[in-house]
PDB file of C-alpha atoms in Angstrom:
ATOM      1  CA  ALA A   5      14.257   4.159 -23.901  1.00 84.00           C
ATOM      2  CA  GLN A   6      12.437   1.026 -22.723  1.00 90.00           C
ATOM      3  CA  LYS A   7      10.350  -1.414 -25.067  1.00 95.00           C
ATOM      4  CA  ILE A   8       7.825  -4.239 -24.925  1.00 97.00           C
ATOM      5  CA  THR A   9       7.491  -6.430 -28.206  1.00 97.00           C
ATOM      6  CA  GLN A  10       4.519  -9.296 -28.259  1.00 97.00           C
ATOM      7  CA  THR A  11       4.699 -10.700 -31.742  1.00 96.00           C
ATOM      8  CA  GLN A  12       1.372 -12.632 -31.319  1.00 96.00           C
ATOM      9  CA  PRO A  13      -1.763 -10.845 -32.058  1.00 95.00           C
ATOM     10  CA  GLY A  14      -4.004 -13.521 -31.186  1.00 95.00           C
ATOM     11  CA  MET A  15      -3.803 -16.840 -29.777  1.00 95.00           C
ATOM     12  CA  PHE A  16      -6.204 -19.817 -29.493  1.00 96.00           C
ATOM     13  CA  VAL A  17      -5.946 -22.496 -26.809  1.00 97.00           C
ATOM     14  CA  GLN A  18      -8.088 -25.393 -25.561  1.00 97.00           C
ATOM     15  CA  GLU A  19      -9.621 -25.461 -22.442  1.00 97.00           C
ATOM     16  CA  LYS A  20      -7.564 -27.126 -19.921  1.00 97.00           C
ATOM     17  CA  GLU A  21      -4.220 -26.949 -21.982  1.00 97.00           C
ATOM     18  CA  ALA A  22      -1.406 -24.673 -21.221  1.00 98.00           C
ATOM     19  CA  VAL A  23      -0.456 -21.961 -23.420  1.00 98.00           C
ATOM     20  CA  THR A  24       2.638 -19.501 -23.594  1.00 98.00           C
ATOM     21  CA  LEU A  25       2.259 -15.925 -24.401  1.00 98.00           C
ATOM     22  CA  ASP A  26       5.556 -14.306 -25.701  1.00 98.00           C
ATOM     23  CA  CYS A  27       7.137 -11.031 -24.423  1.00 98.00           C
ATOM     24  CA  THR A  28      10.431  -9.439 -25.219  1.00 98.00           C
ATOM     25  CA  TYR A  29      11.934  -6.260 -23.825  1.00 97.00           C
ATOM     26  CA  ASP A  30      14.458  -3.819 -24.521  1.00 96.00           C
ATOM     27  CA  THR A  31      15.944  -1.550 -21.658  1.00 93.00           C
ATOM     28  CA  SER A  32      19.295   0.094 -20.866  1.00 91.00           C
ATOM     29  CA  ASP A  33      18.442  -0.198 -17.057  1.00 89.00           C
ATOM     30  CA  GLN A  34      20.173  -2.825 -15.070  1.00 87.00           C
ATOM     31  CA  SER A  35      17.429  -3.081 -12.731  1.00 88.00           C
ATOM     32  CA  TYR A  36      13.902  -3.403 -13.853  1.00 91.00           C
ATOM     33  CA  GLY A  37      10.531  -4.759 -13.215  1.00 93.00           C
ATOM     34  CA  LEU A  38       8.539  -6.794 -15.605  1.00 95.00           C
ATOM     35  CA  PHE A  39       4.713  -7.371 -15.356  1.00 96.00           C
ATOM     36  CA  TRP A  40       1.790  -8.947 -17.245  1.00 97.00           C
ATOM     37  CA  TYR A  41      -1.762  -7.405 -16.916  1.00 97.00           C
ATOM     38  CA  LYS A  42      -4.931  -9.019 -18.371  1.00 98.00           C
ATOM     39  CA  GLN A  43      -7.655  -6.617 -19.881  1.00 97.00           C
ATOM     40  CA  PRO A  44     -10.997  -8.696 -20.334  1.00 96.00           C
ATOM     41  CA  SER A  45     -13.721  -7.277 -22.809  1.00 93.00           C
ATOM     42  CA  SER A  46     -15.134  -5.012 -19.974  1.00 90.00           C
ATOM     43  CA  GLY A  47     -11.781  -3.189 -19.851  1.00 91.00           C
ATOM     44  CA  GLU A  48     -10.388  -3.133 -16.456  1.00 91.00           C
ATOM     45  CA  MET A  49      -6.520  -3.810 -16.218  1.00 95.00           C
ATOM     46  CA  ILE A  50      -5.935  -6.741 -13.764  1.00 95.00           C
ATOM     47  CA  PHE A  51      -2.368  -7.680 -12.545  1.00 94.00           C
ATOM     48  CA  LEU A  52      -1.317 -10.944 -12.776  1.00 96.00           C
ATOM     49  CA  ILE A  53       2.154 -11.511 -12.069  1.00 96.00           C
ATOM     50  CA  TYR A  54       5.407  -9.759 -11.830  1.00 94.00           C
ATOM     51  CA  GLN A  55       8.941 -10.394 -12.108  1.00 95.00           C
ATOM     52  CA  GLY A  56      12.357  -8.367 -10.982  1.00 92.00           C
ATOM     53  CA  SER A  57      15.238  -8.234 -13.116  1.00 91.00           C
ATOM     54  CA  TYR A  58      17.315  -9.572 -10.278  1.00 90.00           C
ATOM     55  CA  ASP A  59      15.183 -12.326  -8.975  1.00 88.00           C
ATOM     56  CA  GLU A  60      16.631 -15.645  -9.329  1.00 84.00           C
ATOM     57  CA  GLN A  61      13.411 -17.759  -9.604  1.00 91.00           C
ATOM     58  CA  ASN A  62      10.876 -17.250 -12.127  1.00 93.00           C
ATOM     59  CA  ALA A  63       7.595 -15.896 -10.780  1.00 94.00           C
ATOM     60  CA  THR A  64       4.603 -17.838 -10.092  1.00 94.00           C
ATOM     61  CA  GLU A  65       0.884 -17.090  -8.901  1.00 94.00           C
ATOM     62  CA  GLY A  66      -1.399 -19.718  -9.082  1.00 96.00           C
ATOM     63  CA  ARG A  67      -1.836 -20.893 -12.575  1.00 97.00           C
ATOM     64  CA  TYR A  68       0.215 -17.991 -13.919  1.00 98.00           C
ATOM     65  CA  SER A  69       3.942 -18.419 -14.264  1.00 97.00           C
ATOM     66  CA  LEU A  70       6.823 -16.284 -15.841  1.00 97.00           C
ATOM     67  CA  ASN A  71       9.290 -17.851 -18.087  1.00 96.00           C
ATOM     68  CA  PHE A  72      12.079 -15.178 -17.376  1.00 95.00           C
ATOM     69  CA  GLN A  73      15.003 -15.164 -19.629  1.00 95.00           C
ATOM     70  CA  LYS A  74      17.428 -12.207 -19.070  1.00 93.00           C
ATOM     71  CA  ALA A  75      20.228 -12.960 -21.570  1.00 93.00           C
ATOM     72  CA  ARG A  76      17.373 -13.271 -24.348  1.00 95.00           C
ATOM     73  CA  LYS A  77      15.546 -10.351 -22.563  1.00 95.00           C
ATOM     74  CA  SER A  78      12.308 -12.579 -22.888  1.00 97.00           C
ATOM     75  CA  ALA A  79       9.527 -12.750 -20.189  1.00 97.00           C
ATOM     76  CA  ASN A  80       7.066 -15.137 -21.422  1.00 98.00           C
ATOM     77  CA  LEU A  81       3.589 -15.561 -19.284  1.00 98.00           C
ATOM     78  CA  VAL A  82       2.634 -19.371 -19.196  1.00 98.00           C
ATOM     79  CA  ILE A  83      -1.175 -19.995 -18.053  1.00 98.00           C
ATOM     80  CA  SER A  84      -1.483 -23.652 -17.167  1.00 96.00           C
ATOM     81  CA  ALA A  85      -4.993 -25.344 -17.454  1.00 96.00           C
ATOM     82  CA  SER A  86      -6.800 -22.682 -19.525  1.00 97.00           C
ATOM     83  CA  GLN A  87     -10.329 -21.840 -18.454  1.00 97.00           C
ATOM     84  CA  LEU A  88     -12.808 -20.081 -20.623  1.00 97.00           C
ATOM     85  CA  GLY A  89     -12.858 -17.335 -18.220  1.00 97.00           C
ATOM     86  CA  ASP A  90      -8.791 -16.649 -19.215  1.00 98.00           C
ATOM     87  CA  SER A  91     -10.274 -15.437 -22.580  1.00 98.00           C
ATOM     88  CA  ALA A  92      -9.079 -11.653 -22.672  1.00 98.00           C
ATOM     89  CA  MET A  93      -6.216  -9.204 -23.801  1.00 98.00           C
ATOM     90  CA  TYR A  94      -2.870 -10.020 -22.371  1.00 98.00           C
ATOM     91  CA  PHE A  95      -0.322  -7.260 -21.766  1.00 98.00           C
ATOM     92  CA  CYS A  96       3.235  -7.356 -21.113  1.00 98.00           C
ATOM     93  CA  ALA A  97       5.001  -4.417 -19.423  1.00 96.00           C
ATOM     94  CA  ILE A  98       8.132  -3.093 -18.023  1.00 95.00           C
ATOM     95  CA  GLY A  99       8.308  -0.096 -15.583  1.00 88.00           C
ATOM     96  CA  GLY A 100       8.095   2.178 -13.522  1.00 83.00           C
ATOM     97  CA  LYS A 101       6.104   4.234 -15.590  1.00 88.00           C
ATOM     98  CA  LEU A 102       4.781   1.279 -17.476  1.00 92.00           C
ATOM     99  CA  ILE A 103       5.573   0.963 -21.036  1.00 95.00           C
ATOM    100  CA  PHE A 104       3.054  -1.513 -22.521  1.00 97.00           C
ATOM    101  CA  GLY A 105       3.370  -4.047 -25.619  1.00 97.00           C
ATOM    102  CA  GLN A 106       0.707  -4.334 -28.155  1.00 96.00           C
ATOM    103  CA  GLY A 107      -1.109  -6.971 -26.282  1.00 97.00           C
ATOM    104  CA  THR A 108      -2.104 -10.623 -27.422  1.00 98.00           C
ATOM    105  CA  GLU A 109      -5.770 -11.468 -27.410  1.00 98.00           C
ATOM    106  CA  LEU A 110      -6.108 -15.358 -26.067  1.00 98.00           C
ATOM    107  CA  SER A 111      -9.182 -17.193 -26.932  1.00 98.00           C
ATOM    108  CA  VAL A 112      -9.835 -20.485 -24.972  1.00 98.00           C
ATOM    109  CA  LYS A 113     -12.010 -22.962 -26.836  1.00 97.00           C
ATOM    110  CA  PRO A 114     -14.233 -25.162 -24.974  1.00 95.00           C
TER     111      PRO A 114
ATOM    112  CA  GLY B  19     -11.051  -2.328   0.619  1.00 57.00           C
ATOM    113  CA  ALA B  20     -12.132   0.225  -2.373  1.00 84.00           C
ATOM    114  CA  GLY B  21     -10.120  -0.075  -5.301  1.00 94.00           C
ATOM    115  CA  VAL B  22      -9.060   3.004  -7.597  1.00 97.00           C
ATOM    116  CA  SER B  23     -12.156   4.681  -9.084  1.00 97.00           C
ATOM    117  CA  GLN B  24     -12.673   7.005 -11.828  1.00 97.00           C
ATOM    118  CA  THR B  25     -15.544   9.417 -12.831  1.00 97.00           C
ATOM    119  CA  PRO B  26     -17.203  10.033 -15.026  1.00 97.00           C
ATOM    120  CA  SER B  27     -17.226   6.318 -16.551  1.00 96.00           C
ATOM    121  CA  ASN B  28     -17.975   7.858 -20.268  1.00 97.00           C
ATOM    122  CA  LYS B  29     -17.728  11.533 -21.041  1.00 98.00           C
ATOM    123  CA  VAL B  30     -19.138  12.764 -24.783  1.00 98.00           C
ATOM    124  CA  THR B  31     -17.748  16.190 -25.790  1.00 98.00           C
ATOM    125  CA  GLU B  32     -17.566  18.692 -28.654  1.00 97.00           C
ATOM    126  CA  LYS B  33     -14.516  19.439 -30.621  1.00 97.00           C
ATOM    127  CA  GLY B  34     -12.726  22.472 -28.585  1.00 97.00           C
ATOM    128  CA  LYS B  35     -14.187  21.767 -25.103  1.00 98.00           C
ATOM    129  CA  TYR B  36     -12.781  21.598 -21.952  1.00 98.00           C
ATOM    130  CA  VAL B  37     -13.323  18.291 -19.791  1.00 98.00           C
ATOM    131  CA  GLU B  38     -11.830  17.025 -16.574  1.00 98.00           C
ATOM    132  CA  LEU B  39     -11.257  13.412 -15.820  1.00 98.00           C
ATOM    133  CA  ARG B  40     -11.198  12.549 -12.036  1.00 98.00           C
ATOM    134  CA  CYS B  41      -9.173   9.558 -10.377  1.00 98.00           C
ATOM    135  CA  ASP B  42      -9.559   8.266  -6.681  1.00 98.00           C
ATOM    136  CA  PRO B  43      -6.601   5.999  -5.654  1.00 97.00           C
ATOM    137  CA  ILE B  44      -6.322   3.418  -3.341  1.00 96.00           C
ATOM    138  CA  SER B  45      -6.399   4.993   0.042  1.00 94.00           C
ATOM    139  CA  GLY B  46      -2.863   5.220   1.264  1.00 92.00           C
ATOM    140  CA  HIS B  47      -0.956   4.635  -2.026  1.00 94.00           C
ATOM    141  CA  THR B  48       1.365   7.748  -2.883  1.00 93.00           C
ATOM    142  CA  ALA B  49       1.980   6.933  -6.285  1.00 95.00           C
ATOM    143  CA  LEU B  50      -0.384   7.590  -9.327  1.00 96.00           C
ATOM    144  CA  TYR B  51      -0.119   7.326 -12.833  1.00 96.00           C
ATOM    145  CA  TRP B  52      -2.533   8.447 -15.902  1.00 98.00           C
ATOM    146  CA  TYR B  53      -2.427   6.381 -19.130  1.00 98.00           C
ATOM    147  CA  ARG B  54      -4.706   6.622 -22.248  1.00 98.00           C
ATOM    148  CA  GLN B  55      -5.314   3.548 -24.217  1.00 97.00           C
ATOM    149  CA  SER B  56      -6.702   3.803 -27.817  1.00 95.00           C
ATOM    150  CA  LEU B  57      -8.587   1.131 -29.698  1.00 92.00           C
ATOM    151  CA  GLY B  58      -6.504  -2.131 -30.128  1.00 90.00           C
ATOM    152  CA  GLN B  59      -3.457  -0.390 -28.582  1.00 93.00           C
ATOM    153  CA  GLY B  60      -1.655  -1.046 -25.096  1.00 95.00           C
ATOM    154  CA  PRO B  61      -1.854   1.772 -22.631  1.00 96.00           C
ATOM    155  CA  GLU B  62       0.484   4.736 -23.109  1.00 97.00           C
ATOM    156  CA  PHE B  63       1.749   6.541 -20.020  1.00 96.00           C
ATOM    157  CA  LEU B  64       0.984   9.957 -19.710  1.00 97.00           C
ATOM    158  CA  ILE B  65       1.896  11.284 -16.153  1.00 97.00           C
ATOM    159  CA  TYR B  66       3.072  10.037 -12.885  1.00 95.00           C
ATOM    160  CA  PHE B  67       2.497  11.695  -9.248  1.00 95.00           C
ATOM    161  CA  GLN B  68       4.542  10.945  -6.140  1.00 94.00           C
ATOM    162  CA  GLY B  69       2.523  12.551  -3.295  1.00 92.00           C
ATOM    163  CA  THR B  70       1.502  15.963  -4.590  1.00 94.00           C
ATOM    164  CA  GLY B  71       4.146  16.663  -7.257  1.00 92.00           C
ATOM    165  CA  ALA B  72       4.403  15.428 -10.872  1.00 94.00           C
ATOM    166  CA  ALA B  73       7.356  13.002 -10.727  1.00 93.00           C
ATOM    167  CA  ASP B  74       7.193  12.547 -14.680  1.00 94.00           C
ATOM    168  CA  ASP B  75       5.174  14.330 -16.880  1.00 96.00           C
ATOM    169  CA  SER B  76       7.062  12.845 -20.178  1.00 95.00           C
ATOM    170  CA  GLY B  77       4.086  11.222 -21.628  1.00 95.00           C
ATOM    171  CA  LEU B  78       1.778  14.286 -21.753  1.00 97.00           C
ATOM    172  CA  PRO B  79       1.152  14.644 -25.735  1.00 96.00           C
ATOM    173  CA  ASN B  80       1.255  18.815 -25.787  1.00 95.00           C
ATOM    174  CA  ASP B  81       0.062  21.323 -23.311  1.00 95.00           C
ATOM    175  CA  ARG B  82      -3.488  20.990 -23.650  1.00 97.00           C
ATOM    176  CA  PHE B  83      -2.923  18.199 -21.278  1.00 98.00           C
ATOM    177  CA  PHE B  84      -2.330  19.184 -17.470  1.00 97.00           C
ATOM    178  CA  ALA B  85      -2.952  17.006 -14.275  1.00 98.00           C
ATOM    179  CA  VAL B  86      -2.954  17.960 -10.804  1.00 97.00           C
ATOM    180  CA  ARG B  87      -2.987  16.054  -7.234  1.00 96.00           C
ATOM    181  CA  PRO B  88      -3.080  18.939  -4.637  1.00 95.00           C
ATOM    182  CA  GLU B  89      -3.428  16.804  -1.822  1.00 93.00           C
ATOM    183  CA  GLY B  90      -1.579  13.955  -2.859  1.00 91.00           C
ATOM    184  CA  SER B  91      -4.933  11.555  -3.185  1.00 94.00           C
ATOM    185  CA  VAL B  92      -7.641  12.518  -5.648  1.00 97.00           C
ATOM    186  CA  SER B  93      -6.103  13.588  -9.149  1.00 98.00           C
ATOM    187  CA  THR B  94      -7.652  15.329 -12.317  1.00 98.00           C
ATOM    188  CA  LEU B  95      -6.586  15.150 -15.612  1.00 98.00           C
ATOM    189  CA  LYS B  96      -7.575  18.283 -17.604  1.00 98.00           C
ATOM    190  CA  ILE B  97      -7.805  18.372 -21.287  1.00 98.00           C
ATOM    191  CA  GLN B  98      -8.201  21.866 -22.988  1.00 98.00           C
ATOM    192  CA  ARG B  99      -9.653  22.432 -26.460  1.00 98.00           C
ATOM    193  CA  THR B 100     -10.213  19.047 -26.865  1.00 98.00           C
ATOM    194  CA  GLU B 101      -9.435  17.431 -30.553  1.00 97.00           C
ATOM    195  CA  ARG B 102     -11.040  14.045 -32.249  1.00 97.00           C
ATOM    196  CA  GLY B 103      -7.778  12.811 -31.706  1.00 96.00           C
ATOM    197  CA  ASP B 104      -8.017  12.755 -27.761  1.00 97.00           C
ATOM    198  CA  SER B 105     -10.718  10.172 -27.992  1.00 97.00           C
ATOM    199  CA  ALA B 106      -9.452   7.124 -26.133  1.00 98.00           C
ATOM    200  CA  VAL B 107      -9.959   5.473 -22.698  1.00 97.00           C
ATOM    201  CA  TYR B 108      -7.986   7.102 -19.880  1.00 98.00           C
ATOM    202  CA  LEU B 109      -7.094   4.880 -17.405  1.00 97.00           C
ATOM    203  CA  CYS B 110      -5.593   5.872 -13.835  1.00 97.00           C
ATOM    204  CA  ALA B 111      -3.311   3.504 -11.785  1.00 96.00           C
ATOM    205  CA  SER B 112      -2.061   3.738  -8.204  1.00 95.00           C
ATOM    206  CA  SER B 113       0.472   1.877  -6.452  1.00 93.00           C
ATOM    207  CA  SER B 114       1.784   1.900  -2.526  1.00 90.00           C
ATOM    208  CA  THR B 115       5.065   3.792  -3.095  1.00 84.00           C
ATOM    209  CA  GLY B 116       5.626   3.994  -6.656  1.00 72.00           C
ATOM    210  CA  GLY B 117       9.072   2.707  -8.317  1.00 73.00           C
ATOM    211  CA  THR B 118      10.107  -0.225 -10.476  1.00 70.00           C
ATOM    212  CA  TYR B 119       8.883  -3.020  -8.051  1.00 76.00           C
ATOM    213  CA  ASN B 120       5.451  -2.105  -7.221  1.00 82.00           C
ATOM    214  CA  GLU B 121       2.194  -3.322  -8.833  1.00 88.00           C
ATOM    215  CA  GLN B 122       0.001  -0.698 -10.194  1.00 93.00           C
ATOM    216  CA  PHE B 123      -3.807  -1.111  -9.562  1.00 94.00           C
ATOM    217  CA  PHE B 124      -5.857   0.229 -12.476  1.00 95.00           C
ATOM    218  CA  GLY B 125      -9.360   1.910 -12.144  1.00 96.00           C
ATOM    219  CA  PRO B 126     -11.954   1.348 -14.809  1.00 95.00           C
ATOM    220  CA  GLY B 127     -11.127   4.202 -16.930  1.00 96.00           C
ATOM    221  CA  THR B 128     -13.255   6.931 -18.310  1.00 97.00           C
ATOM    222  CA  ARG B 129     -14.080   6.791 -22.201  1.00 97.00           C
ATOM    223  CA  LEU B 130     -13.745  10.047 -23.592  1.00 98.00           C
ATOM    224  CA  THR B 131     -15.277  10.871 -26.936  1.00 98.00           C
ATOM    225  CA  VAL B 132     -14.462  13.961 -29.051  1.00 98.00           C
ATOM    226  CA  LEU B 133     -17.270  14.828 -31.579  1.00 96.00           C
TER     227      LEU B 133
END
């Protein structure tokens, strides 16, 4: 069985600063994909970034980067230069059929 | 192009009633997923379709839940004899081919309330 653990229920960050959201995973699969989604208060799930287990480079998408440490089974999301619009729930997932963590609520302070 | 759409956006029903939730995926996407999200939780997988067939229905909680995708496009999630515990947001997602390496695009969800 696969499992995602997000240990930070809530995080605060000052506008324009960087923030790291933690994610650890458990899987017995040799090949897997890791995803991060953003869910604003409006409820839609927005895809942010993907990392394949065999990718040698850490994934980056604009202000989002994924700090992938395979040996530690961690896939932390780094958001650089935080903006007020980044305030939302953030979910880490592994899949296929996606298995989500409990999420981290990020609040960006002006 | 259009994203994933779901109807209705809200559904209020009484305990014991039957409900149908509809999902219209992105055109051309062969893979379709249903998830359920309870308040304060991450989404939970229910069922995955590849084309017309259910490739994985291991997340359906019991036999009151059933889903179809007869023509490989629109899908309907059906819940019989609804219970108060079925109250949640039901999310639908689609991806181009399914599998481990394709991002899923989510619809806005249907908020189901069972009174």
